[in-house]
Tab-separated table of C-alpha atoms in Angstrom:
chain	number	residue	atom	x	y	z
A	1	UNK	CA	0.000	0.000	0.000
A	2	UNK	CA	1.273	3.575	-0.831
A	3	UNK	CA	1.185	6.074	2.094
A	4	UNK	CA	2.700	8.983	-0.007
A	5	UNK	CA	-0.769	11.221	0.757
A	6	UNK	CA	-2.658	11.186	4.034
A	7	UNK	CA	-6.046	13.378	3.809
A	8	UNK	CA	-8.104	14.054	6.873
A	9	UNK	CA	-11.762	15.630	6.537
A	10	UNK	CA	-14.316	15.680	9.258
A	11	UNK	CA	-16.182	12.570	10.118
A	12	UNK	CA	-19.211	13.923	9.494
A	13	UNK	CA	-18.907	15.379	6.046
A	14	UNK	CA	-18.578	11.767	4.507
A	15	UNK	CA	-19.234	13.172	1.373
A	16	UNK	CA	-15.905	14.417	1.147
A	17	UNK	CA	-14.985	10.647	0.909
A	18	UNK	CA	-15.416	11.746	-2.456
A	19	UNK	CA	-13.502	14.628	-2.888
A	20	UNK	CA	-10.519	12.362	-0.766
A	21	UNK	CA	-9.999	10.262	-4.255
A	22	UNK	CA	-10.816	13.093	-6.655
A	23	UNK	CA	-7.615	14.877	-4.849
A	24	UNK	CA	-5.556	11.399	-5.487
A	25	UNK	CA	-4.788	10.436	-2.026
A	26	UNK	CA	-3.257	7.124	-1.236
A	27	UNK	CA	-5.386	7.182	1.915
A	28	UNK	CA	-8.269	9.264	3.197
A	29	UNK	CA	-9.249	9.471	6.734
A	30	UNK	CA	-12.832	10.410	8.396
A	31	UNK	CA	-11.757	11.986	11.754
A	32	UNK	CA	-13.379	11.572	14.490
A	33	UNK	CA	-11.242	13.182	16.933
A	34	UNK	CA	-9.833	17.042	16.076
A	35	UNK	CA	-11.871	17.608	13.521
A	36	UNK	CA	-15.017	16.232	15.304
A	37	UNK	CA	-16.540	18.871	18.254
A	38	UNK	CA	-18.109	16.724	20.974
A	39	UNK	CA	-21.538	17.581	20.214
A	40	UNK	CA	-21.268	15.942	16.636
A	41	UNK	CA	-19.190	13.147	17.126
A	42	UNK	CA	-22.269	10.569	17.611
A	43	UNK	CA	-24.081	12.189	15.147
A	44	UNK	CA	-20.568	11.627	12.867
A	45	UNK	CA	-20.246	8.001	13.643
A	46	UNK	CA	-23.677	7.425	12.327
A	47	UNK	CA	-23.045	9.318	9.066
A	48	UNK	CA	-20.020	7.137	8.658
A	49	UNK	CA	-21.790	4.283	9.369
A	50	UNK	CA	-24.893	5.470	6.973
A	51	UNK	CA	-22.850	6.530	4.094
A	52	UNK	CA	-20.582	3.223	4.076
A	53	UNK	CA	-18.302	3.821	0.926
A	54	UNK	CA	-17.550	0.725	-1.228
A	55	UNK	CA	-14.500	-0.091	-3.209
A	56	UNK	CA	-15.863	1.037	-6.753
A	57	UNK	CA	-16.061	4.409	-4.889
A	58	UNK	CA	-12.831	4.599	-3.168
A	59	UNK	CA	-11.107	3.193	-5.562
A	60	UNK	CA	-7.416	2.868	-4.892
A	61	UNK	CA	-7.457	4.734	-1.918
A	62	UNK	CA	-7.998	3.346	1.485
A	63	UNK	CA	-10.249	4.597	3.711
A	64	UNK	CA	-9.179	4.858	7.918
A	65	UNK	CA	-10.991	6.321	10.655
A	66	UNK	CA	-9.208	8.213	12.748
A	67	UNK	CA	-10.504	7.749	16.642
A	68	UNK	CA	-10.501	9.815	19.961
A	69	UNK	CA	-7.973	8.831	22.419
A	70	UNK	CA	-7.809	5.293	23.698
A	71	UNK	CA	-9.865	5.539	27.032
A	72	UNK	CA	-11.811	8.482	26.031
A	73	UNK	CA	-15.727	7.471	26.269
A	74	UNK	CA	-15.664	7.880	22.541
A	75	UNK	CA	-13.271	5.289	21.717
A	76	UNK	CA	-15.031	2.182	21.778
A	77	UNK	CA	-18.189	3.630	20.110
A	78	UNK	CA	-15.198	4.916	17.101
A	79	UNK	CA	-14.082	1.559	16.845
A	80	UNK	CA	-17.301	-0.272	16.085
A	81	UNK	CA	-18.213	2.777	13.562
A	82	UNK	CA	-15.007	2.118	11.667
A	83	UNK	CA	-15.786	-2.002	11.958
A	84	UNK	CA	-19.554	-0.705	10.837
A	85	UNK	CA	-18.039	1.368	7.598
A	86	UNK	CA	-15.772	-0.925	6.159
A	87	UNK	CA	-12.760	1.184	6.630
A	88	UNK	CA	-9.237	-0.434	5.985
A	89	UNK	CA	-7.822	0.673	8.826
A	90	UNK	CA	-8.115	3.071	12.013
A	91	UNK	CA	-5.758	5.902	13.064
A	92	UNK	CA	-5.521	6.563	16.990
A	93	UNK	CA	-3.816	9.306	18.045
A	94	UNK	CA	-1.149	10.388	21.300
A	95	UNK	CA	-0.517	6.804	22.041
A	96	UNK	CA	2.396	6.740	24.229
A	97	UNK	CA	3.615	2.941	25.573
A	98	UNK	CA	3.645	-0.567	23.727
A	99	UNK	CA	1.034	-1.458	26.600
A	100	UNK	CA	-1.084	1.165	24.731
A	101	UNK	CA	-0.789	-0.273	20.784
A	102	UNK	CA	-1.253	-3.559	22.374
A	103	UNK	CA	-4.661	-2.289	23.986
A	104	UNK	CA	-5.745	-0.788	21.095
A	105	UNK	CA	-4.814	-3.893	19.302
A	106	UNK	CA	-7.023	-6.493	21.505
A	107	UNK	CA	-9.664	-3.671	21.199
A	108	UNK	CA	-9.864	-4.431	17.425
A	109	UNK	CA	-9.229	-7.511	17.886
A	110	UNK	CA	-12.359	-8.237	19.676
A	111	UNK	CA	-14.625	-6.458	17.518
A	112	UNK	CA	-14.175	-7.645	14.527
A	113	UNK	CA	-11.008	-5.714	13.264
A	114	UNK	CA	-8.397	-8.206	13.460
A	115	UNK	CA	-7.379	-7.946	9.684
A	116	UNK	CA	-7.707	-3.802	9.693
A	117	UNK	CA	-4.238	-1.579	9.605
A	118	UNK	CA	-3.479	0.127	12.913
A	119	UNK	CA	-1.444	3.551	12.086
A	120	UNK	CA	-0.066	4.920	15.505
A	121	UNK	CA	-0.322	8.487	16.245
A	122	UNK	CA	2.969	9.969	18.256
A	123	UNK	CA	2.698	13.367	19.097
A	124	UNK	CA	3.606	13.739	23.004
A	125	UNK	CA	7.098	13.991	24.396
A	126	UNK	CA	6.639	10.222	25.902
A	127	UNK	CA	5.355	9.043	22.804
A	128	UNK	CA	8.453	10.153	20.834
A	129	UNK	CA	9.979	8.884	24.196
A	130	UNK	CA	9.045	5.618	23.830
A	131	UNK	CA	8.648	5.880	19.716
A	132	UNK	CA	10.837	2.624	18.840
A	133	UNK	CA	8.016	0.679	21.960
A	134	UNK	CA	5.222	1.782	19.991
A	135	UNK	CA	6.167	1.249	16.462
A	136	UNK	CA	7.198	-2.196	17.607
A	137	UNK	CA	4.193	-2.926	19.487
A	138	UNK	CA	1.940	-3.743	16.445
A	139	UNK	CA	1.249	-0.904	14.865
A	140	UNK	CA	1.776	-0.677	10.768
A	141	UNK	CA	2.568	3.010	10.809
A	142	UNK	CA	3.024	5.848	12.566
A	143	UNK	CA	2.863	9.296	12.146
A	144	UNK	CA	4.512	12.171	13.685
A	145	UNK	CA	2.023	15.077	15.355
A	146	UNK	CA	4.241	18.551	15.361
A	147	UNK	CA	1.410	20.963	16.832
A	148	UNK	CA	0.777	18.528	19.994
A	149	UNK	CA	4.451	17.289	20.589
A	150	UNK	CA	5.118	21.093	20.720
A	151	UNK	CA	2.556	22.143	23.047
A	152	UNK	CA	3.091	19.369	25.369
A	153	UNK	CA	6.715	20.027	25.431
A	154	UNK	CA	6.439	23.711	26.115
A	155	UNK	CA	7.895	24.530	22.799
A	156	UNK	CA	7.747	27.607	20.068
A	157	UNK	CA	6.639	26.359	16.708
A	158	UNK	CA	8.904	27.863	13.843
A	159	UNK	CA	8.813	27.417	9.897
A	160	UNK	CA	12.279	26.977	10.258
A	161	UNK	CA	11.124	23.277	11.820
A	162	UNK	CA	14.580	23.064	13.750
A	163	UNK	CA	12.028	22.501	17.037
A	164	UNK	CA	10.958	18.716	15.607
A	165	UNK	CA	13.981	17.759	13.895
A	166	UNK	CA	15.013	15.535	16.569
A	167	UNK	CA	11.595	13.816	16.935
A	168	UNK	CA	10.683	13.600	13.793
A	169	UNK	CA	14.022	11.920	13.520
A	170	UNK	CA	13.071	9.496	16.595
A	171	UNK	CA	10.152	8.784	14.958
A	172	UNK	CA	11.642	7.886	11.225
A	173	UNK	CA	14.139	5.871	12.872
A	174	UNK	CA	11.714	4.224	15.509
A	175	UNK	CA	9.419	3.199	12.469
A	176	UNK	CA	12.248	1.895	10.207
A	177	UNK	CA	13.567	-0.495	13.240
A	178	UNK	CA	10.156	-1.676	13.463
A	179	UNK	CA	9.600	-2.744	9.469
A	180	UNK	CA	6.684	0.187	9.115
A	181	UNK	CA	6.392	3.329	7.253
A	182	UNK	CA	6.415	6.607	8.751
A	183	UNK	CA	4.071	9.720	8.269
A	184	UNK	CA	5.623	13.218	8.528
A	185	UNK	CA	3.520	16.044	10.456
A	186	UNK	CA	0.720	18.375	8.688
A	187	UNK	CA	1.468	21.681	6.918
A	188	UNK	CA	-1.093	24.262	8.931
A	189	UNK	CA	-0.870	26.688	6.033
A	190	UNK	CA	-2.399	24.899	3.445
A	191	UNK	CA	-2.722	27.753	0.918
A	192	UNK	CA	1.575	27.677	0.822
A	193	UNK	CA	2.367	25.075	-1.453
A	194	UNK	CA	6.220	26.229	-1.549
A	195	UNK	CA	5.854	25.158	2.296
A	196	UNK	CA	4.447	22.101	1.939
A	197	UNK	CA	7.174	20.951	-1.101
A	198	UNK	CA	10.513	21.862	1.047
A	199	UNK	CA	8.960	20.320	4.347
A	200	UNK	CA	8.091	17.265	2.432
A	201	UNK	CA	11.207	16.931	0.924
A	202	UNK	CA	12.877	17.513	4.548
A	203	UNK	CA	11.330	14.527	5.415
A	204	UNK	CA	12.048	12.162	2.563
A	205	UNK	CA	15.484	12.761	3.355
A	206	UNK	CA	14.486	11.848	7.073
A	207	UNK	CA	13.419	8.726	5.952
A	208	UNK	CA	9.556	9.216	6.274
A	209	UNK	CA	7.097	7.810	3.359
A	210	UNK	CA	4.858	10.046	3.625
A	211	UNK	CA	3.175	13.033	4.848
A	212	UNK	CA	-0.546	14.009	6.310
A	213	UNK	CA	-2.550	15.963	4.376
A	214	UNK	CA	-5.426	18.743	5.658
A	215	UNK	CA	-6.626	20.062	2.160
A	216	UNK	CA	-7.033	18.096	-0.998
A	217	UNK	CA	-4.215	20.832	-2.896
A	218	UNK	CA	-1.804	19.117	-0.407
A	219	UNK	CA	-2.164	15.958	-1.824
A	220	UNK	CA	-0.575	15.866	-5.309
A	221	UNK	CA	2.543	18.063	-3.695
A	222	UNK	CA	2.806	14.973	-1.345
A	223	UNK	CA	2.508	11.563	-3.963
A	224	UNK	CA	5.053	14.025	-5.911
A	225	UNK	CA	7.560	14.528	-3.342
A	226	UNK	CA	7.137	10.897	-2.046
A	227	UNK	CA	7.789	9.491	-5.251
A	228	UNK	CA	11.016	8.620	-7.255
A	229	UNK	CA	11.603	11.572	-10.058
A	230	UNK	CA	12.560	10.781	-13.516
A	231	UNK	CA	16.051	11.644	-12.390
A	232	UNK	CA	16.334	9.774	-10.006
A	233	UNK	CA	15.227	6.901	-11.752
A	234	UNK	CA	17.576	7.642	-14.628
A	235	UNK	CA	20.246	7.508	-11.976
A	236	UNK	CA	19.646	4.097	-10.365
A	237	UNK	CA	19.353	2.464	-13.600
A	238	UNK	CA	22.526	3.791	-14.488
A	239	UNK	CA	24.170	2.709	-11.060
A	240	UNK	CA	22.757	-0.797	-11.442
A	241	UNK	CA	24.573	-0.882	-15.044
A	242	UNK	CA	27.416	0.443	-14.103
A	243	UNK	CA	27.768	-2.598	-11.012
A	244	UNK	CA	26.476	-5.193	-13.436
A	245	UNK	CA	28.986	-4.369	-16.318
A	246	UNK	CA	31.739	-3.739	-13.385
A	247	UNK	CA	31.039	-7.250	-11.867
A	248	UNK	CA	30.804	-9.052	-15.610
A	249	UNK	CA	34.176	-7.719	-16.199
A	250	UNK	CA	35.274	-9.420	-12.659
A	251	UNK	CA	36.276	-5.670	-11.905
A	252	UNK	CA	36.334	-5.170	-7.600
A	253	UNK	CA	35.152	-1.309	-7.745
A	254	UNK	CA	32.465	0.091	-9.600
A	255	UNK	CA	32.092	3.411	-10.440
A	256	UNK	CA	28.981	5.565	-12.040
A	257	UNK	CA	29.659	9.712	-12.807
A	258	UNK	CA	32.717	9.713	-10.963
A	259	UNK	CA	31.411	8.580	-7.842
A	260	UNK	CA	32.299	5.362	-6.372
A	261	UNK	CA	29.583	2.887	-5.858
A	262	UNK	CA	29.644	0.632	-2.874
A	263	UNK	CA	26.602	-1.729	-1.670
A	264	UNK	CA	24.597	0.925	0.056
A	265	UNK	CA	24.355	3.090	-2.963
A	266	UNK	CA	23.525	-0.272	-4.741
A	267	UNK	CA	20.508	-0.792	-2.066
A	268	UNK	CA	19.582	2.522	-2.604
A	269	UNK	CA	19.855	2.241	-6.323
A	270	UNK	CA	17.356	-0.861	-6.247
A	271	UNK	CA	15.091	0.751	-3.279
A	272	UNK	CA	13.952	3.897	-5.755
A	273	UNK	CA	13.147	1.500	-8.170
A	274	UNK	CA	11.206	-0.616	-6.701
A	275	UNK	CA	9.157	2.632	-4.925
A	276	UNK	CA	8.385	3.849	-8.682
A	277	UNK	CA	6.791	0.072	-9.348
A	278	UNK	CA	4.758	-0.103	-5.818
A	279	UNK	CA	1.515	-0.433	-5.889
């Protein structure tokens, strides 16, 4: 599954279900937590529920719920909604321990939601604390949470992003030990694409796989950045020839464009293209 594109919309506008795979987005997710007052978020589970979105209508694009907090009163009730709608997966936010994913596990477990995808949210200072516990607790991805980690660590948000660098490094790293792909944090200012493009970049280069979306204009800047670019394609095909013609003439070093080529540019070399083939 590609995670290059996150969207979140508001539970209760399901019909932007629609607008989530006119915008391209690997993934689209109702939320039922921040963008969900408390008043509505009953009235969103049954619209989710109601409007029950089949796979001629999504698509390629999976569709996740995104919960309250485990042990809010709202979190069982969110789990049998997303069991109720089909979705592929659920997205639970601030969890903090491996106790936690493993709660939230045995939650879905028992209702039904043993084959969905669990995407862990980490966005608290004990969270990126404890970020390799939870990615290796049973989660299939995480994501990172700037706004919250900042707020509960007393911080100053910047657009310089020098304030996360560190977690969202913790977090990339955490998620690559554990075998899972990591989401990068939202751009607030969705009207700056120029924003959106360097950030996302900033965290390819971190190692992330993708990045969460709040506006559908996000979401072709993200499956852009997230995926290989004709030059960099051109480039591992001509590393991989270059080390195949180096090892058919039983030569011990292999270079490509003057630069020496060694297994992990190799590995790297193979990764990009096999990212521009998955499906």
């Amino acid at each position: 599954m590609r995670v290059r594109s996150v969207l979140f919309g508001p539970a209760e506008r399901v019909d932007f279900v629609a607008k989530f795979v006119a915008a391209g987005a690997d993934i689209g997710v109702l939320d039922l937590e921040d963008a969900t007052p408390p008043d509505a978020k009953e009235r969103a589970r049954s619209a989710i529920v109601d409007a029950r979105p089949g796979e001629q209508e999504l698509g390629r694009m999976a569709l996740f719920v995104r919960t309250n907090v485990l042990g809010s009163p709202h979190f069982s009730d969110d789990l049998e909604a997303a069991l109720a709608a089909g979705a592929h997966g659920v997205v639970v936010p601030k969890l903090e321990t491996d106790r936690e994913v493993q709660d939230v596990r045995n939650a879905m477990d028992n209702r039904g939601l043993r084959t969905q995808l669990l995407c862990a949210g980490i966005e608290s200072v004990a969270g990126v604390h404890r970020a390799v516990e939870v990615c290796g607790a049973g989660a299939d991805m995480a994501y990172f949470g700037a706004e919250d980690f900042i707020t509960d660590i007393g911080g100053v948000r910047t657009a310089s992003n020098t304030e996360v660098l560190y977690a969202r490094s913790q977090v990339a790293i955490a998620a690559r030990l554990a075998g899972i792909p990591a989401l990068d944090q939202v751009v607030v200012d969705f009207k700056d694409a120029d924003a959106f493009s360097a950030e996302a970049a900033v965290a390819r280069s971190l190692g992330f796989r993708g990045k969460l979306c709040i506006h559908p204009s996000q979401v072709e800047l993200a499956n852009r950045a997230f995926s290989p670019s004709s030059v960099e394609l051109e480039w591992a095909r001509g590393v991989l020839a270059a080390a195949e013609a180096a090892e058919a003439e039983g030569k011990g070093v292999v270079s490509y464009e003057g630069t020496m080529v060694d297994a992990p540019i190799i590995n790297r070399a193979k990764a990009l293209l096999e990212a521009a083939t998955d499906e």
